[in-house]
Amino acid sequence: MTGPTSSRRNAQYGLLASIADEVGVSPATVSKVVHRRRDVSEATRARIEALLAERGFVRTWEAEARRRRQILAVFRDLAGPYTLEVVRGIVDSAAEIGVHTTVGTTSRRSIAQWLAESQKLDALGVVIVISTLVERDERRILEQRIPVVLVDPLNAPSGDIPSVGVANWHGATTAVQHLIDLGHRRIGMLAGRSHSLAGAARLHGYRAALTEAGIPYDATLVRSTDFDYGEALRAARSVLERDERPTALFAASDVQALGAMEAARQLGIAVPRGLSVMSFDDTLVAAMASPPLSAVRQPFRELGQEATRVLLNLADGRPPATTRRELATELVVRMSTAPPETGK
């Protein structure tokens, strides 16, 4: 790997050879002093130590002990409960093993600039969360062997760049199956954008659960939005204002689910008596909603731990056995879901 570390190492090798010439000893003798061996005369040792200090030589292992071990965690933005949960998972898990996390976004600095920053700082590597990795950035990561781990990437990365996420398809089928088990047959969805791998997988899981139950897919009950409260509110209203509105909505994120519940409130539809709302994420806001949201829980802390573990292994030259790691989700049932009203 090229970069600050290798350049510094070459400069120090040249310095040691220069000191050996000046003192009139072999490079091996200077190496002994550097490594604090005792089989060098006191006078020679003192002369070499004085020259080492004068010329700013730093013993590699002592520099490593003093240098702050850090990783970079780069997000598209820091808005929304999902992002905050993932930040906390990465920062906390890294701190537990003595690694500092520098958090940034791509709103004013591109991924290419963050990759350059990681090399400038001699960081251990970069965790990139919910972002699009363009071909130029992928090529740089692979060619320069920059340790990078992706969390929920928006696009499919190169097979050589590891990524961490959750079992989105399975989690979505579990969520919709819960609604079906309650007796719902008209189940709408607030899906993510089609370009999002996680959003697309959750939509496919929704459709698979309907098919398994023998319920026809109705595209008029589905709206695709960003994981955004305002967009979800408007989209949910457009579905709920239909003459044959759904009796349940599955939202691809907590933020979208909150938008759906506000849309129901504005239209005078009680949750869950008139509309069951099911979410995906289970961030802190899910339990604080009114009523508290039933949701598929993502293991945010474990996501952070796994991304950090894989990144540190990469930094040590140990690639993962598989480049895609999916963590299991969990169904959490609260008060926002119930059987449909009779006649619905």
Short mmCIF file of C-alpha atoms in Angstrom, two decimals:
data_model
loop_
_atom_site.label_atom_id
_atom_site.label_comp_id
_atom_site.label_asym_id
_atom_site.label_seq_id
_atom_site.Cartn_x
_atom_site.Cartn_y
_atom_site.Cartn_z
CA MET A 1 0.00 0.00 0.00
CA THR A 2 1.32 3.48 -0.87
CA GLY A 3 0.68 6.48 1.30
CA PRO A 4 1.96 8.41 4.32
CA THR A 5 3.01 5.29 6.23
CA SER A 6 5.27 3.84 3.50
CA SER A 7 6.77 7.25 2.64
CA ARG A 8 7.60 7.89 6.29
CA ARG A 9 9.16 4.44 6.63
CA ASN A 10 11.45 4.99 3.61
CA ALA A 11 12.57 8.37 4.96
CA GLN A 12 13.46 6.84 8.31
CA TYR A 13 15.51 4.07 6.70
CA GLY A 14 17.55 6.74 4.87
CA LEU A 15 18.03 8.66 8.11
CA LEU A 16 19.41 5.60 9.92
CA ALA A 17 21.93 4.95 7.13
CA SER A 18 23.06 8.59 7.27
CA ILE A 19 23.58 8.41 11.04
CA ALA A 20 25.59 5.19 10.67
CA ASP A 21 27.94 6.93 8.22
CA GLU A 22 28.35 9.96 10.47
CA VAL A 23 29.13 7.96 13.60
CA GLY A 24 31.31 5.52 11.69
CA VAL A 25 29.41 2.38 12.61
CA SER A 26 27.38 -0.16 10.67
CA PRO A 27 23.65 0.29 10.06
CA ALA A 28 23.19 -2.82 12.23
CA THR A 29 24.68 -0.95 15.22
CA VAL A 30 22.29 1.97 14.71
CA SER A 31 19.44 -0.56 14.48
CA LYS A 32 20.47 -2.04 17.81
CA VAL A 33 20.25 1.38 19.45
CA VAL A 34 16.89 2.03 17.80
CA HIS A 35 15.59 -1.24 19.24
CA ARG A 36 17.16 -0.46 22.65
CA ARG A 37 19.52 -3.44 22.71
CA ARG A 38 22.28 -3.24 25.29
CA ASP A 39 25.21 -4.70 23.33
CA VAL A 40 26.45 -1.25 22.21
CA SER A 41 28.98 0.84 24.16
CA GLU A 42 27.56 3.70 26.20
CA ALA A 43 29.53 6.32 24.28
CA THR A 44 28.35 5.06 20.90
CA ARG A 45 24.80 4.70 22.17
CA ALA A 46 24.76 8.27 23.51
CA ARG A 47 26.09 9.67 20.23
CA ILE A 48 23.50 7.78 18.16
CA GLU A 49 20.61 8.69 20.49
CA ALA A 50 21.64 12.37 20.31
CA LEU A 51 21.60 12.29 16.51
CA LEU A 52 18.28 10.42 16.43
CA ALA A 53 16.69 13.06 18.66
CA GLU A 54 18.29 15.93 16.78
CA ARG A 55 16.91 14.72 13.47
CA GLY A 56 13.43 13.90 14.73
CA PHE A 57 13.53 10.11 14.47
CA VAL A 58 10.48 8.41 16.02
CA ARG A 59 10.50 4.70 16.78
CA THR A 60 7.68 3.11 14.75
CA TRP A 61 6.12 1.13 17.58
CA GLU A 62 6.19 4.10 19.95
CA ALA A 63 4.57 6.30 17.29
CA GLU A 64 1.86 3.69 16.81
CA ALA A 65 1.25 3.59 20.54
CA ARG A 66 0.85 7.39 20.64
CA ARG A 67 -1.02 7.80 17.37
CA ARG A 68 -4.77 7.98 17.76
CA ARG A 69 -6.30 4.99 16.00
CA GLN A 70 -9.26 6.26 14.06
CA ILE A 71 -11.79 5.39 11.40
CA LEU A 72 -14.00 7.64 9.30
CA ALA A 73 -17.77 7.12 9.16
CA VAL A 74 -19.31 8.90 6.17
CA PHE A 75 -23.08 9.38 5.72
CA ARG A 76 -25.22 10.95 3.02
CA ASP A 77 -26.66 13.16 5.78
CA LEU A 78 -27.22 13.08 9.52
CA ALA A 79 -30.99 13.61 9.37
CA GLY A 80 -33.49 11.07 10.62
CA PRO A 81 -33.52 8.47 13.37
CA TYR A 82 -31.96 5.68 11.26
CA THR A 83 -28.79 7.68 10.69
CA LEU A 84 -28.48 8.60 14.36
CA GLU A 85 -28.90 4.97 15.44
CA VAL A 86 -26.22 3.77 13.00
CA VAL A 87 -23.85 6.59 14.07
CA ARG A 88 -24.24 5.52 17.66
CA GLY A 89 -23.65 1.86 16.79
CA ILE A 90 -20.41 2.61 14.94
CA VAL A 91 -19.07 5.18 17.43
CA ASP A 92 -19.87 3.09 20.51
CA SER A 93 -18.51 -0.17 19.13
CA ALA A 94 -15.31 1.51 17.89
CA ALA A 95 -14.79 3.28 21.23
CA GLU A 96 -15.02 -0.01 23.09
CA ILE A 97 -11.83 -1.17 21.36
CA GLY A 98 -10.02 2.16 21.65
CA VAL A 99 -10.72 3.46 18.14
CA HIS A 100 -11.86 7.06 17.57
CA THR A 101 -14.54 7.76 14.95
CA THR A 102 -14.61 10.90 12.80
CA VAL A 103 -18.14 11.39 11.44
CA GLY A 104 -18.86 13.29 8.23
CA THR A 105 -21.36 13.63 5.39
CA THR A 106 -21.27 13.84 1.61
CA SER A 107 -23.37 17.02 1.57
CA ARG A 108 -20.31 19.25 1.19
CA ARG A 109 -17.48 16.78 0.73
CA SER A 110 -17.61 13.98 -1.84
CA ILE A 111 -16.75 10.36 -1.14
CA ALA A 112 -13.59 10.87 -3.22
CA GLN A 113 -12.56 13.69 -0.87
CA TRP A 114 -13.28 11.54 2.18
CA LEU A 115 -11.12 8.76 0.76
CA ALA A 116 -8.29 11.25 0.28
CA GLU A 117 -8.86 12.53 3.82
CA SER A 118 -8.57 9.01 5.25
CA GLN A 119 -5.17 8.63 3.61
CA LYS A 120 -4.05 12.08 4.73
CA LEU A 121 -5.00 11.25 8.33
CA ASP A 122 -3.49 7.76 8.04
CA ALA A 123 -6.86 6.45 9.26
CA LEU A 124 -7.49 2.74 9.59
CA GLY A 125 -10.28 2.95 7.00
CA VAL A 126 -13.71 4.29 6.10
CA VAL A 127 -17.27 3.11 6.80
CA ILE A 128 -19.61 4.52 4.14
CA VAL A 129 -23.32 4.48 5.06
CA ILE A 130 -26.30 4.69 2.67
CA SER A 131 -24.40 6.25 -0.19
CA THR A 132 -23.89 5.68 -3.89
CA LEU A 133 -20.39 4.54 -4.81
CA VAL A 134 -19.47 5.62 -8.33
CA GLU A 135 -17.12 3.59 -10.51
CA ARG A 136 -14.26 6.07 -10.06
CA ASP A 137 -14.41 5.72 -6.27
CA GLU A 138 -14.62 1.92 -6.47
CA ARG A 139 -11.55 1.84 -8.69
CA ARG A 140 -9.61 4.04 -6.27
CA ILE A 141 -10.57 1.88 -3.29
CA LEU A 142 -9.46 -1.30 -5.04
CA GLU A 143 -6.32 0.03 -6.71
CA GLN A 144 -5.03 1.84 -3.62
CA ARG A 145 -6.30 -0.86 -1.28
CA ILE A 146 -8.09 1.58 0.99
CA PRO A 147 -9.95 -0.34 3.73
CA VAL A 148 -13.64 0.47 3.12
CA VAL A 149 -16.85 -1.15 4.38
CA LEU A 150 -20.30 -0.16 3.10
CA VAL A 151 -23.44 -0.15 5.25
CA ASP A 152 -26.72 -0.36 3.31
CA PRO A 153 -25.25 0.97 0.03
CA LEU A 154 -27.78 2.47 -2.38
CA ASN A 155 -26.25 0.68 -5.35
CA ALA A 156 -24.65 -2.75 -5.68
CA PRO A 157 -20.92 -2.37 -5.00
CA SER A 158 -18.05 -4.24 -6.62
CA GLY A 159 -17.88 -7.81 -5.39
CA ASP A 160 -14.49 -7.02 -3.83
CA ILE A 161 -15.79 -4.26 -1.52
CA PRO A 162 -17.44 -5.67 1.62
CA SER A 163 -20.88 -4.47 2.71
CA VAL A 164 -23.03 -4.98 5.79
CA GLY A 165 -26.81 -4.79 6.01
CA VAL A 166 -29.86 -6.63 7.28
CA ALA A 167 -32.12 -9.28 5.79
CA ASN A 168 -34.44 -6.71 4.20
CA TRP A 169 -36.49 -9.14 2.12
CA HIS A 170 -37.10 -11.53 5.00
CA GLY A 171 -37.87 -8.69 7.41
CA ALA A 172 -40.48 -7.27 5.02
CA THR A 173 -42.18 -10.65 4.54
CA THR A 174 -42.33 -11.01 8.34
CA ALA A 175 -43.94 -7.58 8.69
CA VAL A 176 -46.59 -8.22 6.05
CA GLN A 177 -47.25 -11.73 7.34
CA HIS A 178 -48.02 -10.20 10.75
CA LEU A 179 -50.69 -8.00 9.12
CA ILE A 180 -52.09 -10.95 7.17
CA ASP A 181 -52.26 -13.03 10.35
CA LEU A 182 -54.35 -10.25 11.92
CA GLY A 183 -56.86 -10.65 9.08
CA HIS A 184 -55.88 -7.81 6.74
CA ARG A 185 -56.29 -8.35 2.99
CA ARG A 186 -56.04 -4.79 1.64
CA ILE A 187 -52.50 -3.93 2.65
CA GLY A 188 -50.80 -0.88 1.17
CA MET A 189 -47.11 0.01 1.27
CA LEU A 190 -45.01 3.13 1.52
CA ALA A 191 -41.95 1.80 -0.26
CA GLY A 192 -38.48 3.30 -0.67
CA ARG A 193 -37.13 4.48 -4.00
CA SER A 194 -36.40 1.75 -6.54
CA HIS A 195 -32.72 2.77 -6.76
CA SER A 196 -32.26 1.86 -3.08
CA LEU A 197 -31.20 -1.75 -2.62
CA ALA A 198 -32.83 -1.90 0.82
CA GLY A 199 -36.01 -0.22 -0.41
CA ALA A 200 -36.28 -2.55 -3.40
CA ALA A 201 -35.73 -5.64 -1.24
CA ARG A 202 -38.46 -4.56 1.20
CA LEU A 203 -40.91 -4.02 -1.66
CA HIS A 204 -40.09 -7.48 -3.06
CA GLY A 205 -40.61 -8.95 0.40
CA TYR A 206 -44.00 -7.23 0.65
CA ARG A 207 -45.08 -8.67 -2.70
CA ALA A 208 -43.77 -12.13 -1.83
CA ALA A 209 -45.82 -12.24 1.39
CA LEU A 210 -48.97 -11.23 -0.50
CA THR A 211 -48.35 -13.90 -3.14
CA GLU A 212 -47.76 -16.56 -0.50
CA ALA A 213 -51.12 -15.67 1.08
CA GLY A 214 -52.94 -15.68 -2.26
CA ILE A 215 -53.59 -11.92 -2.14
CA PRO A 216 -53.33 -10.16 -5.52
CA TYR A 217 -50.79 -7.34 -5.73
CA ASP A 218 -52.54 -3.97 -6.22
CA ALA A 219 -50.14 -1.28 -7.49
CA THR A 220 -52.64 1.46 -6.62
CA LEU A 221 -52.00 0.77 -2.92
CA VAL A 222 -48.24 1.31 -3.20
CA ARG A 223 -46.33 4.59 -3.16
CA SER A 224 -42.56 5.03 -3.46
CA THR A 225 -40.93 7.88 -1.56
CA ASP A 226 -37.60 8.73 -0.03
CA PHE A 227 -37.28 7.77 3.62
CA ASP A 228 -38.81 11.17 4.35
CA TYR A 229 -41.64 12.24 6.67
CA GLY A 230 -43.20 14.93 4.46
CA GLU A 231 -43.16 12.80 1.30
CA ALA A 232 -44.61 9.85 3.20
CA LEU A 233 -47.40 11.98 4.68
CA ARG A 234 -48.49 13.17 1.25
CA ALA A 235 -48.18 9.70 -0.27
CA ALA A 236 -50.16 8.10 2.55
CA ARG A 237 -52.95 10.66 2.16
CA SER A 238 -53.21 9.86 -1.55
CA VAL A 239 -53.73 6.18 -0.70
CA LEU A 240 -56.04 6.72 2.28
CA GLU A 241 -58.31 9.14 0.39
CA ARG A 242 -59.25 6.40 -2.07
CA ASP A 243 -62.80 5.04 -1.90
CA GLU A 244 -61.43 1.56 -1.24
CA ARG A 245 -58.62 2.48 1.06
CA PRO A 246 -56.37 -0.16 2.65
CA THR A 247 -56.99 -1.41 6.17
CA ALA A 248 -53.24 -1.61 6.82
CA LEU A 249 -50.09 0.14 5.63
CA PHE A 250 -46.57 -1.27 5.72
CA ALA A 251 -43.96 1.51 5.75
CA ALA A 252 -40.37 0.82 4.68
CA SER A 253 -39.01 3.02 7.50
CA ASP A 254 -40.05 4.52 10.82
CA VAL A 255 -40.05 8.02 9.34
CA GLN A 256 -42.48 6.93 6.62
CA ALA A 257 -44.64 5.19 9.21
CA LEU A 258 -44.85 8.41 11.24
CA GLY A 259 -45.93 10.23 8.09
CA ALA A 260 -48.62 7.61 7.52
CA MET A 261 -49.95 8.00 11.06
CA GLU A 262 -50.12 11.78 10.69
CA ALA A 263 -51.98 11.35 7.39
CA ALA A 264 -54.48 9.07 9.14
CA ARG A 265 -54.91 11.60 11.95
CA GLN A 266 -55.59 14.41 9.46
CA LEU A 267 -58.22 12.27 7.74
CA GLY A 268 -59.86 11.23 11.01
CA ILE A 269 -58.82 7.58 10.70
CA ALA A 270 -57.98 6.00 14.05
CA VAL A 271 -54.82 3.88 14.40
CA PRO A 272 -55.06 0.93 14.77
CA ARG A 273 -58.87 0.62 14.86
CA GLY A 274 -59.35 2.13 11.40
CA LEU A 275 -55.84 1.57 10.02
CA SER A 276 -52.99 -0.66 11.13
CA VAL A 277 -49.52 0.81 10.55
CA MET A 278 -46.48 -1.46 10.39
CA SER A 279 -42.94 -0.13 10.18
CA PHE A 280 -39.38 -1.21 9.37
CA ASP A 281 -36.39 -0.02 11.47
CA ASP A 282 -37.56 0.25 15.09
CA THR A 283 -35.46 3.28 15.91
CA LEU A 284 -36.01 5.11 19.19
CA VAL A 285 -38.95 7.06 17.77
CA ALA A 286 -40.96 3.89 17.11
CA ALA A 287 -41.66 3.21 20.78
CA MET A 288 -42.39 6.91 21.40
CA ALA A 289 -45.00 7.22 18.65
CA SER A 290 -48.67 7.49 19.54
CA PRO A 291 -49.66 4.72 19.44
CA PRO A 292 -46.28 2.96 19.68
CA LEU A 293 -45.30 1.41 16.35
CA SER A 294 -45.18 -2.27 15.56
CA ALA A 295 -41.97 -2.67 13.59
CA VAL A 296 -39.30 -4.93 12.18
CA ARG A 297 -36.24 -4.16 14.25
CA GLN A 298 -32.86 -3.61 12.66
CA PRO A 299 -29.91 -4.51 14.94
CA PHE A 300 -28.25 -1.09 14.71
CA ARG A 301 -25.61 -1.72 17.37
CA GLU A 302 -24.66 -5.01 15.71
CA LEU A 303 -24.48 -3.25 12.32
CA GLY A 304 -21.97 -0.82 13.78
CA GLN A 305 -20.02 -3.59 15.49
CA GLU A 306 -19.88 -5.73 12.35
CA ALA A 307 -18.87 -2.85 10.09
CA THR A 308 -16.13 -1.85 12.52
CA ARG A 309 -14.91 -5.44 12.92
CA VAL A 310 -14.71 -6.02 9.18
CA LEU A 311 -12.97 -2.67 8.65
CA LEU A 312 -10.29 -3.33 11.28
CA ASN A 313 -9.67 -6.79 9.84
CA LEU A 314 -9.23 -5.21 6.40
CA ALA A 315 -6.78 -2.70 7.85
CA ASP A 316 -4.80 -5.66 9.23
CA GLY A 317 -4.78 -7.34 5.82
CA ARG A 318 -7.51 -9.86 6.64
CA PRO A 319 -10.39 -9.70 4.13
CA PRO A 320 -13.75 -11.18 5.18
CA ALA A 321 -14.76 -14.69 4.15
CA THR A 322 -17.77 -13.19 2.35
CA THR A 323 -18.13 -9.65 1.02
CA ARG A 324 -21.83 -9.41 1.90
CA ARG A 325 -22.99 -9.86 5.49
CA GLU A 326 -26.71 -9.70 6.34
CA LEU A 327 -27.87 -9.55 9.95
CA ALA A 328 -31.20 -10.94 11.12
CA THR A 329 -34.18 -8.70 11.90
CA GLU A 330 -36.78 -9.13 14.67
CA LEU A 331 -40.54 -8.53 14.73
CA VAL A 332 -41.65 -6.18 17.52
CA VAL A 333 -45.41 -5.98 18.02
CA ARG A 334 -46.82 -2.89 19.75
CA MET A 335 -50.10 -1.00 19.57
CA SER A 336 -50.22 0.33 16.00
CA THR A 337 -51.46 -2.96 14.53
CA ALA A 338 -54.74 -4.78 15.21
CA PRO A 339 -57.35 -6.84 13.34
CA PRO A 340 -59.32 -4.83 10.76
CA GLU A 341 -62.70 -3.43 11.65
CA THR A 342 -65.59 -5.69 10.73
CA GLY A 343 -66.71 -5.04 7.19
CA LYS A 344 -63.42 -3.58 6.11
#
